[in-house]
Short mmCIF file of C-alpha atoms and ligand atoms in Angstrom, two decimals:
data_model
loop_
_atom_site.label_atom_id
_atom_site.label_comp_id
_atom_site.label_asym_id
_atom_site.label_seq_id
_atom_site.Cartn_x
_atom_site.Cartn_y
_atom_site.Cartn_z
CA UNK Z 1 -28.09 58.92 33.06
CA UNK Z 2 -31.24 60.11 31.41
CA UNK Z 3 -33.83 62.71 32.27
CA UNK Z 4 -37.36 63.72 31.58
CA UNK Z 5 -37.94 66.26 28.81
CA UNK Z 6 -40.91 67.79 27.12
CA UNK Z 7 -40.13 67.09 23.45
CA UNK Z 8 -41.97 68.71 20.50
CA UNK Z 9 -41.83 65.90 18.05
CA UNK Z 10 -44.04 67.53 15.55
CA UNK Z 11 -47.31 69.57 15.19
CA UNK Z 12 -49.68 68.59 18.06
CA UNK Z 13 -47.12 65.98 19.24
CA UNK Z 14 -45.62 67.19 22.50
CA UNK Z 15 -44.46 64.34 24.66
CA UNK Z 16 -42.75 63.76 27.91
CA UNK Z 17 -39.74 61.70 26.64
CA UNK Z 18 -36.65 60.24 28.27
CA UNK Z 19 -33.56 61.91 27.00
CA UNK Z 20 -29.86 61.44 27.63
CA UNK Z 21 -28.86 63.97 30.21
CA UNK Z 22 -26.48 66.37 28.46
CA UNK Z 23 -22.84 66.67 29.57
CA UNK Z 24 -21.27 70.14 29.25
CA UNK Z 25 -18.47 70.09 26.76
CA UNK Z 26 -15.78 72.82 26.52
CA UNK Z 27 -17.30 76.21 27.04
CA UNK Z 28 -20.74 74.89 27.85
CA UNK Z 29 -22.88 75.13 31.02
CA UNK Z 30 -25.30 72.72 32.33
CA UNK Z 31 -28.35 74.00 34.18
CA UNK Z 32 -30.51 71.86 36.47
CA UNK Z 33 -33.90 73.27 35.86
CA UNK Z 34 -36.24 74.50 38.67
CA UNK Z 35 -39.11 76.10 36.87
CA UNK Z 36 -40.44 76.83 33.47
CA UNK Z 37 -43.46 78.99 32.90
CA UNK Z 38 -45.64 78.42 29.81
CA UNK Z 39 -47.17 81.05 27.63
CA UNK Z 40 -49.50 81.40 24.63
CA UNK Z 41 -46.62 81.18 22.27
CA UNK Z 42 -45.98 77.71 23.52
CA UNK Z 43 -49.53 76.70 22.47
CA UNK Z 44 -48.91 78.28 19.10
CA UNK Z 45 -45.67 76.22 18.64
CA UNK Z 46 -47.52 73.06 19.64
CA UNK Z 47 -50.47 73.59 17.33
CA UNK Z 48 -48.26 74.61 14.44
CA UNK Z 49 -49.66 78.13 14.20
CA UNK Z 50 -46.13 79.28 14.61
CA UNK Z 51 -43.46 77.28 12.90
CA UNK Z 52 -40.70 79.66 11.98
CA UNK Z 53 -37.34 78.62 13.57
CA UNK Z 54 -38.91 75.58 15.32
CA UNK Z 55 -36.80 72.40 15.09
CA UNK Z 56 -38.82 69.13 15.32
CA UNK Z 57 -37.57 67.11 18.27
CA UNK Z 58 -36.66 70.23 20.31
CA UNK Z 59 -37.13 70.40 24.05
CA UNK Z 60 -39.70 73.16 24.61
CA UNK Z 61 -39.58 75.97 27.10
CA UNK Z 62 -38.32 79.55 26.75
CA UNK Z 63 -39.21 81.02 30.19
CA UNK Z 64 -37.04 79.17 32.59
CA UNK Z 65 -34.99 79.25 35.78
CA UNK Z 66 -32.35 76.84 36.77
CA UNK Z 67 -29.15 76.35 38.81
CA UNK Z 68 -25.59 75.80 37.50
CA UNK Z 69 -25.01 72.03 37.84
CA UNK Z 70 -21.78 71.72 35.89
CA UNK Z 71 -19.54 73.81 33.71
CA UNK Z 72 -17.35 72.62 30.74
CA UNK Z 73 -13.64 73.19 30.40
CA UNK Z 74 -12.68 76.82 30.05
CA UNK Z 75 -15.88 78.32 31.57
CA UNK Z 76 -14.96 81.01 34.09
CA UNK Z 77 -17.05 83.16 36.49
CA UNK Z 78 -19.97 80.80 36.52
CA UNK Z 79 -20.27 79.34 40.11
CA UNK Z 80 -21.75 76.00 40.73
CA UNK Z 81 -25.14 76.27 42.38
CA UNK Z 82 -25.78 79.77 41.16
CA UNK Z 83 -29.33 80.54 40.16
CA UNK Z 84 -29.53 81.32 36.42
CA UNK Z 85 -31.66 81.96 33.36
CA UNK Z 86 -30.81 82.84 29.85
CA UNK Z 87 -31.58 85.46 27.24
CA UNK Z 88 -33.27 83.09 24.79
CA UNK Z 89 -32.25 84.94 21.53
CA UNK Z 90 -29.00 83.57 20.20
CA UNK Z 91 -28.01 86.31 17.69
CA UNK Z 92 -25.38 86.19 14.98
CA UNK Z 93 -23.91 89.70 15.73
CA UNK Z 94 -23.10 90.36 12.08
CA UNK Z 95 -26.39 90.74 10.21
CA UNK Z 96 -27.74 94.30 9.49
CA UNK Z 97 -30.28 94.00 12.45
CA UNK Z 98 -27.62 92.92 14.94
CA UNK Z 99 -25.31 95.74 13.61
CA UNK Z 100 -28.06 98.20 14.06
CA UNK Z 101 -28.59 97.25 17.58
CA UNK Z 102 -31.59 95.04 17.18
CA UNK Z 103 -30.01 91.68 18.02
CA UNK Z 104 -33.43 90.41 19.04
CA UNK Z 105 -34.68 90.72 15.45
CA UNK Z 106 -31.53 89.09 14.13
CA UNK Z 107 -31.94 87.53 10.61
CA UNK Z 108 -30.13 84.42 11.74
CA UNK Z 109 -31.53 84.23 15.32
CA UNK Z 110 -32.00 80.81 17.14
CA UNK Z 111 -34.21 80.61 20.03
CA UNK Z 112 -34.12 78.43 23.16
CA UNK Z 113 -37.25 76.29 23.15
CA UNK Z 114 -37.53 76.65 19.39
CA UNK Z 115 -34.26 75.54 17.77
CA UNK Z 116 -32.13 75.16 20.89
CA UNK Z 117 -33.30 72.70 23.63
CA UNK Z 118 -35.23 74.72 26.22
CA UNK Z 119 -36.21 74.61 29.82
CA UNK Z 120 -38.99 72.04 30.13
CA UNK Z 121 -36.58 69.34 31.14
CA UNK Z 122 -34.71 68.26 34.18
CA UNK Z 123 -31.41 69.66 32.73
CA UNK Z 124 -30.64 72.11 30.02
CA UNK Z 125 -27.37 72.67 28.21
CA UNK Z 126 -26.37 76.27 27.41
CA UNK Z 127 -24.34 75.92 24.19
CA UNK Z 128 -20.86 77.39 24.06
CA UNK Z 129 -21.98 80.12 21.55
CA UNK Z 130 -24.58 81.29 24.05
CA UNK Z 131 -22.22 81.27 26.99
CA UNK Z 132 -19.63 83.18 25.05
CA UNK Z 133 -22.32 85.62 23.74
CA UNK Z 134 -23.40 86.55 27.31
CA UNK Z 135 -26.77 84.84 27.08
CA UNK Z 136 -26.39 83.29 30.49
CA UNK Z 137 -27.63 85.52 33.23
CA UNK Z 138 -26.83 84.75 36.94
CA UNK Z 139 -29.37 86.04 39.39
CA UNK Z 140 -27.88 88.56 41.72
CA UNK Z 141 -29.79 87.12 44.70
CA UNK Z 142 -32.01 84.04 45.33
CA UNK Z 143 -35.48 84.30 43.92
CA UNK Z 144 -38.52 82.08 43.74
CA UNK Z 145 -37.68 80.10 40.50
CA UNK Z 146 -41.11 80.68 39.10
CA UNK Z 147 -40.44 84.43 39.39
CA UNK Z 148 -36.95 84.16 37.75
CA UNK Z 149 -38.60 82.36 34.93
CA UNK Z 150 -40.70 85.38 34.25
CA UNK Z 151 -37.51 87.28 33.20
CA UNK Z 152 -38.18 86.24 29.67
CA UNK Z 153 -41.71 87.80 29.36
CA UNK Z 154 -40.61 90.75 31.53
CA UNK Z 155 -37.59 91.35 29.13
CA UNK Z 156 -40.00 91.37 26.12
CA UNK Z 157 -42.29 93.86 27.91
CA UNK Z 158 -39.24 96.10 28.63
CA UNK Z 159 -38.29 96.05 25.08
CA UNK Z 160 -41.75 97.08 24.06
CA UNK Z 161 -41.92 99.72 26.76
CA UNK Z 162 -38.70 101.18 25.34
CA UNK Z 163 -40.58 101.88 22.07
CA UNK Z 164 -43.00 104.32 23.74
CA UNK Z 165 -41.28 105.35 26.99
CA UNK Z 166 -44.03 106.29 29.42
CA UNK Z 167 -43.26 109.60 31.12
CA UNK Z 168 -44.23 110.51 34.74
CA UNK Z 169 -47.77 111.89 34.88
CA UNK Z 170 -48.92 110.31 31.60
CA UNK Z 171 -51.98 108.24 30.98
CA UNK Z 172 -51.86 104.74 29.53
CA UNK Z 173 -54.42 102.33 28.27
CA UNK Z 174 -53.61 98.61 28.22
CA UNK Z 175 -55.81 96.49 25.96
CA UNK Z 176 -55.81 92.93 27.33
CA UNK Z 177 -55.11 91.78 30.92
CA UNK Z 178 -53.36 88.44 30.24
CA UNK Z 179 -49.91 88.08 31.89
CA UNK Z 180 -48.32 90.35 29.21
CA UNK Z 181 -50.86 93.06 29.75
CA UNK Z 182 -50.50 92.82 33.40
CA UNK Z 183 -46.74 93.23 33.11
CA UNK Z 184 -47.24 96.34 30.99
CA UNK Z 185 -49.54 97.71 33.70
CA UNK Z 186 -46.88 97.12 36.34
CA UNK Z 187 -44.07 98.80 34.19
CA UNK Z 188 -46.23 101.70 33.35
CA UNK Z 189 -46.81 102.15 37.00
CA UNK Z 190 -43.07 102.03 37.80
CA UNK Z 191 -42.45 104.50 34.98
CA UNK Z 192 -44.78 106.99 36.92
CA UNK Z 193 -47.99 106.92 34.85
CA UNK Z 194 -50.71 108.46 36.91
CA UNK Z 195 -53.70 107.06 35.03
CA UNK Z 196 -53.43 103.39 33.96
CA UNK Z 197 -56.60 101.91 32.49
CA UNK Z 198 -56.89 98.27 31.50
CA UNK Z 199 -59.47 96.20 29.69
CA UNK Z 200 -59.90 92.51 29.74
CA UNK Z 201 -61.89 89.54 30.87
CA UNK Z 202 -63.84 89.77 34.08
CA UNK Z 203 -61.65 87.37 36.05
CA UNK Z 204 -58.49 89.27 35.25
CA UNK Z 205 -59.51 92.81 36.20
CA UNK Z 206 -58.72 92.40 39.90
CA UNK Z 207 -55.04 91.30 39.13
CA UNK Z 208 -54.73 94.51 36.86
CA UNK Z 209 -55.75 96.65 39.82
CA UNK Z 210 -53.34 94.78 42.16
CA UNK Z 211 -50.49 95.39 39.67
CA UNK Z 212 -51.14 99.16 39.44
CA UNK Z 213 -54.08 99.79 37.15
CA UNK Z 214 -56.09 102.86 38.33
CA UNK Z 215 -59.21 101.38 36.73
CA UNK Z 216 -60.03 98.21 34.90
CA UNK Z 217 -63.02 97.42 32.54
CA UNK Z 218 -64.70 94.37 31.18
CA UNK Z 219 -65.67 96.30 28.07
CA UNK Z 220 -64.99 95.94 24.35
CA UNK Z 221 -65.71 97.81 21.11
CA UNK Z 222 -67.49 101.10 21.03
CA UNK Z 223 -68.54 100.77 24.77
CA UNK Z 224 -64.84 100.69 25.66
CA UNK Z 225 -63.89 103.52 23.44
CA UNK Z 226 -66.85 105.63 24.87
CA UNK Z 227 -65.79 104.83 28.42
CA UNK Z 228 -62.12 105.81 27.91
CA UNK Z 229 -62.92 109.01 26.05
CA UNK Z 230 -65.44 110.04 28.65
CA UNK Z 231 -62.82 109.55 31.35
CA UNK Z 232 -60.29 111.71 29.52
CA UNK Z 233 -62.58 114.68 28.51
CA UNK Z 234 -62.66 113.24 24.99
CA UNK Z 235 -58.97 113.53 24.51
CA UNK Z 236 -57.85 109.82 24.85
CA UNK Z 237 -54.65 108.59 26.50
CA UNK Z 238 -50.98 109.27 25.94
CA UNK Z 239 -50.04 105.65 25.35
CA UNK Z 240 -52.11 102.76 24.12
CA UNK Z 241 -50.68 99.22 24.35
CA UNK Z 242 -52.30 96.40 22.35
CA UNK Z 243 -51.67 93.11 24.33
CA UNK Z 244 -54.22 90.89 22.50
CA UNK Z 245 -53.71 89.80 18.96
CA UNK Z 246 -57.18 90.85 17.74
CA UNK Z 247 -56.92 92.79 14.40
CA UNK Z 248 -60.06 94.90 15.36
CA UNK Z 249 -57.91 96.47 18.12
CA UNK Z 250 -55.56 97.96 15.65
CA UNK Z 251 -57.86 100.71 14.77
CA UNK Z 252 -59.51 101.07 18.22
CA UNK Z 253 -56.05 101.67 19.73
CA UNK Z 254 -55.63 104.70 17.23
CA UNK Z 255 -59.07 105.94 18.41
CA UNK Z 256 -58.13 105.69 22.03
CA UNK Z 257 -54.81 107.66 21.62
CA UNK Z 258 -54.62 111.43 22.38
CA UNK Z 259 -53.01 114.00 20.14
CA UNK Z 260 -49.35 113.24 19.87
CA UNK Z 261 -49.98 109.78 21.54
CA UNK Z 262 -48.03 106.62 21.03
CA UNK Z 263 -49.61 103.30 20.10
CA UNK Z 264 -47.75 99.99 20.54
CA UNK Z 265 -49.02 96.69 18.84
CA UNK Z 266 -47.14 94.50 21.39
CA UNK Z 267 -49.23 91.37 20.72
CA UNK Z 268 -48.52 89.29 17.72
CA UNK Z 269 -51.47 88.85 15.42
CA UNK Z 270 -52.60 85.61 13.72
CA UNK Z 271 -50.58 85.05 10.56
CA UNK Z 272 -51.98 86.82 7.51
CA UNK Z 273 -54.07 89.11 9.67
CA UNK Z 274 -55.43 92.35 8.12
CA UNK Z 275 -57.17 95.16 9.83
CA UNK Z 276 -59.11 98.15 8.53
CA UNK Z 277 -57.75 101.45 9.93
CA UNK Z 278 -58.47 105.04 9.48
CA UNK Z 279 -55.05 106.58 8.54
CA UNK Z 280 -56.24 110.07 9.30
CA UNK Z 281 -56.25 109.11 13.05
CA UNK Z 282 -52.37 108.77 12.68
CA UNK Z 283 -52.10 111.82 10.30
CA UNK Z 284 -54.25 114.39 12.23
CA UNK Z 285 -53.18 113.35 15.75
CA UNK Z 286 -49.49 112.83 14.73
CA UNK Z 287 -49.58 109.40 16.47
CA UNK Z 288 -46.39 107.37 16.78
CA UNK Z 289 -47.09 103.64 16.07
CA UNK Z 290 -44.54 101.00 17.13
CA UNK Z 291 -44.24 97.24 17.55
CA UNK Z 292 -42.12 94.99 19.79
CA UNK Z 293 -40.98 91.40 19.49
CA UNK Z 294 -38.52 89.51 21.67
CA UNK Z 295 -35.81 91.17 23.77
CA UNK Z 296 -32.06 92.06 23.87
CA UNK Z 297 -29.65 90.48 26.17
CA UNK Z 298 -29.56 93.80 28.12
CA UNK Z 299 -33.31 93.67 28.53
CA UNK Z 300 -33.06 90.28 30.13
CA UNK Z 301 -30.45 91.58 32.48
CA UNK Z 302 -32.62 94.50 33.34
CA UNK Z 303 -35.55 92.15 33.86
CA UNK Z 304 -33.61 89.93 36.24
CA UNK Z 305 -32.47 93.06 38.24
CA UNK Z 306 -36.03 94.25 38.42
CA UNK Z 307 -37.33 91.00 39.53
CA UNK Z 308 -34.59 90.69 42.15
CA UNK Z 309 -35.32 94.23 43.44
CA UNK Z 310 -38.96 93.15 44.38
CA UNK Z 311 -40.22 96.41 42.81
CA UNK Z 312 -42.29 94.61 40.13
CA UNK Z 313 -45.46 93.16 41.83
CA UNK Z 314 -45.39 89.83 40.06
CA UNK Z 315 -45.85 87.66 43.19
CA UNK Z 316 -49.35 86.59 42.27
CA UNK Z 317 -48.78 86.10 38.52
CA UNK Z 318 -47.86 82.45 38.69
CA UNK Z 319 -51.07 80.89 39.86
CA UNK Z 320 -50.62 77.26 38.85
CA UNK Z 321 -47.61 74.91 39.24
CA UNK Z 322 -47.33 71.35 38.14
CA UNK Z 323 -44.47 68.84 38.33
CA UNK Z 324 -42.99 68.30 34.91
CA UNK Z 325 -44.37 64.77 35.01
CA UNK Z 326 -47.90 66.40 34.76
CA UNK Z 327 -46.99 68.24 31.59
CA UNK Z 328 -50.33 67.52 29.94
CA UNK Z 329 -52.28 69.01 32.87
CA UNK Z 330 -50.09 72.11 32.71
CA UNK Z 331 -50.69 72.55 28.99
CA UNK Z 332 -54.43 72.14 29.50
CA UNK Z 333 -54.36 74.72 32.28
CA UNK Z 334 -52.76 77.30 29.91
CA UNK Z 335 -55.15 76.28 27.04
CA UNK Z 336 -58.23 76.68 29.31
CA UNK Z 337 -56.79 79.93 30.75
CA UNK Z 338 -57.08 78.64 34.19
CA UNK Z 339 -55.58 81.34 36.35
CA UNK Z 340 -52.80 83.61 35.04
CA UNK Z 341 -49.40 82.02 34.56
CA UNK Z 342 -48.78 78.33 34.67
CA UNK Z 343 -45.34 76.77 35.54
CA UNK Z 344 -43.92 73.31 35.40
CA UNK Z 345 -41.38 72.41 38.02
CA UNK Z 346 -38.80 69.85 36.73
CA UNK Z 347 -37.26 69.78 40.18
CA UNK Z 348 -40.37 68.11 41.52
CA UNK Z 349 -40.23 65.33 39.10
CA UNK Z 350 -36.74 64.27 40.18
ZN1 ZN C 401 -43.39 83.09 26.35
ZN1 ZN C 402 -27.89 88.84 13.37
#
């Protein structure tokens, strides 16, 4: 039996191919895919802007939700038909990063949708090593598959948020209101921030307000800095989260932070980026500057719990869905920034 799969054959060569449907061997789990959301990282993988850890010929998709279709010999506690997703980071568990509790930055990591066949296919095999490592996550209750697929971006945002830990009553500024910025807004709200400011494109301010921002601005540069400082009596905010990979935001984030504030460069910047920064902003304000990339297995479990609880207002985040057979239209929708989050639904192609 074969299946449809979105195969990245090489740079700018993503195709809907026929592939042999995988059969689960000993210790493996086969998922029947229901949804796979697409993000900017997928575009960077397609265009070749990001090549590290990418295997030519891989099935793309790292934000997915499926259902257990079959299990291999020796797999226990994985019920057939259960809704599931995966932590996409398969870590080695023995490198210095893994041993230091940063498995998501593992020196030998392999990622679903990069090296391991991912979720943009009718079926996806969870390899034995991933099953044994606890990467498979069963949803505690039925969820809309497009929401369960968001467990991956939500888990990354949770890992980022753990770097700066918003406290009740604090003020937060989110630079960028794409899906990631919106998720940061929602988490800051859950953490008890009382002022949540966001900046982004005009069409994406309303969603920011819906997800918990107290105010949202279509401003950039000095105009934005002036606005934020005027709203905070010239003090700036406790936490600044950079969710757009624009190098000029690196220094602006430092300007927006209050004394003792925390700044997080959550977005990845284009390879080789440099930014001019005033180090005295960090020195005199005693700022704490952090980053964030990928997520731990525990973060994915937290993300699934949070999505299942309904406490994260993500219901309107997925604005466009396409059957997998309309892959090109889905990729175009992401590229042209139509709406917020775009999903392909392999189940609708069957
Ligand atoms: Zn992604
Ligand atoms: Zn490792």
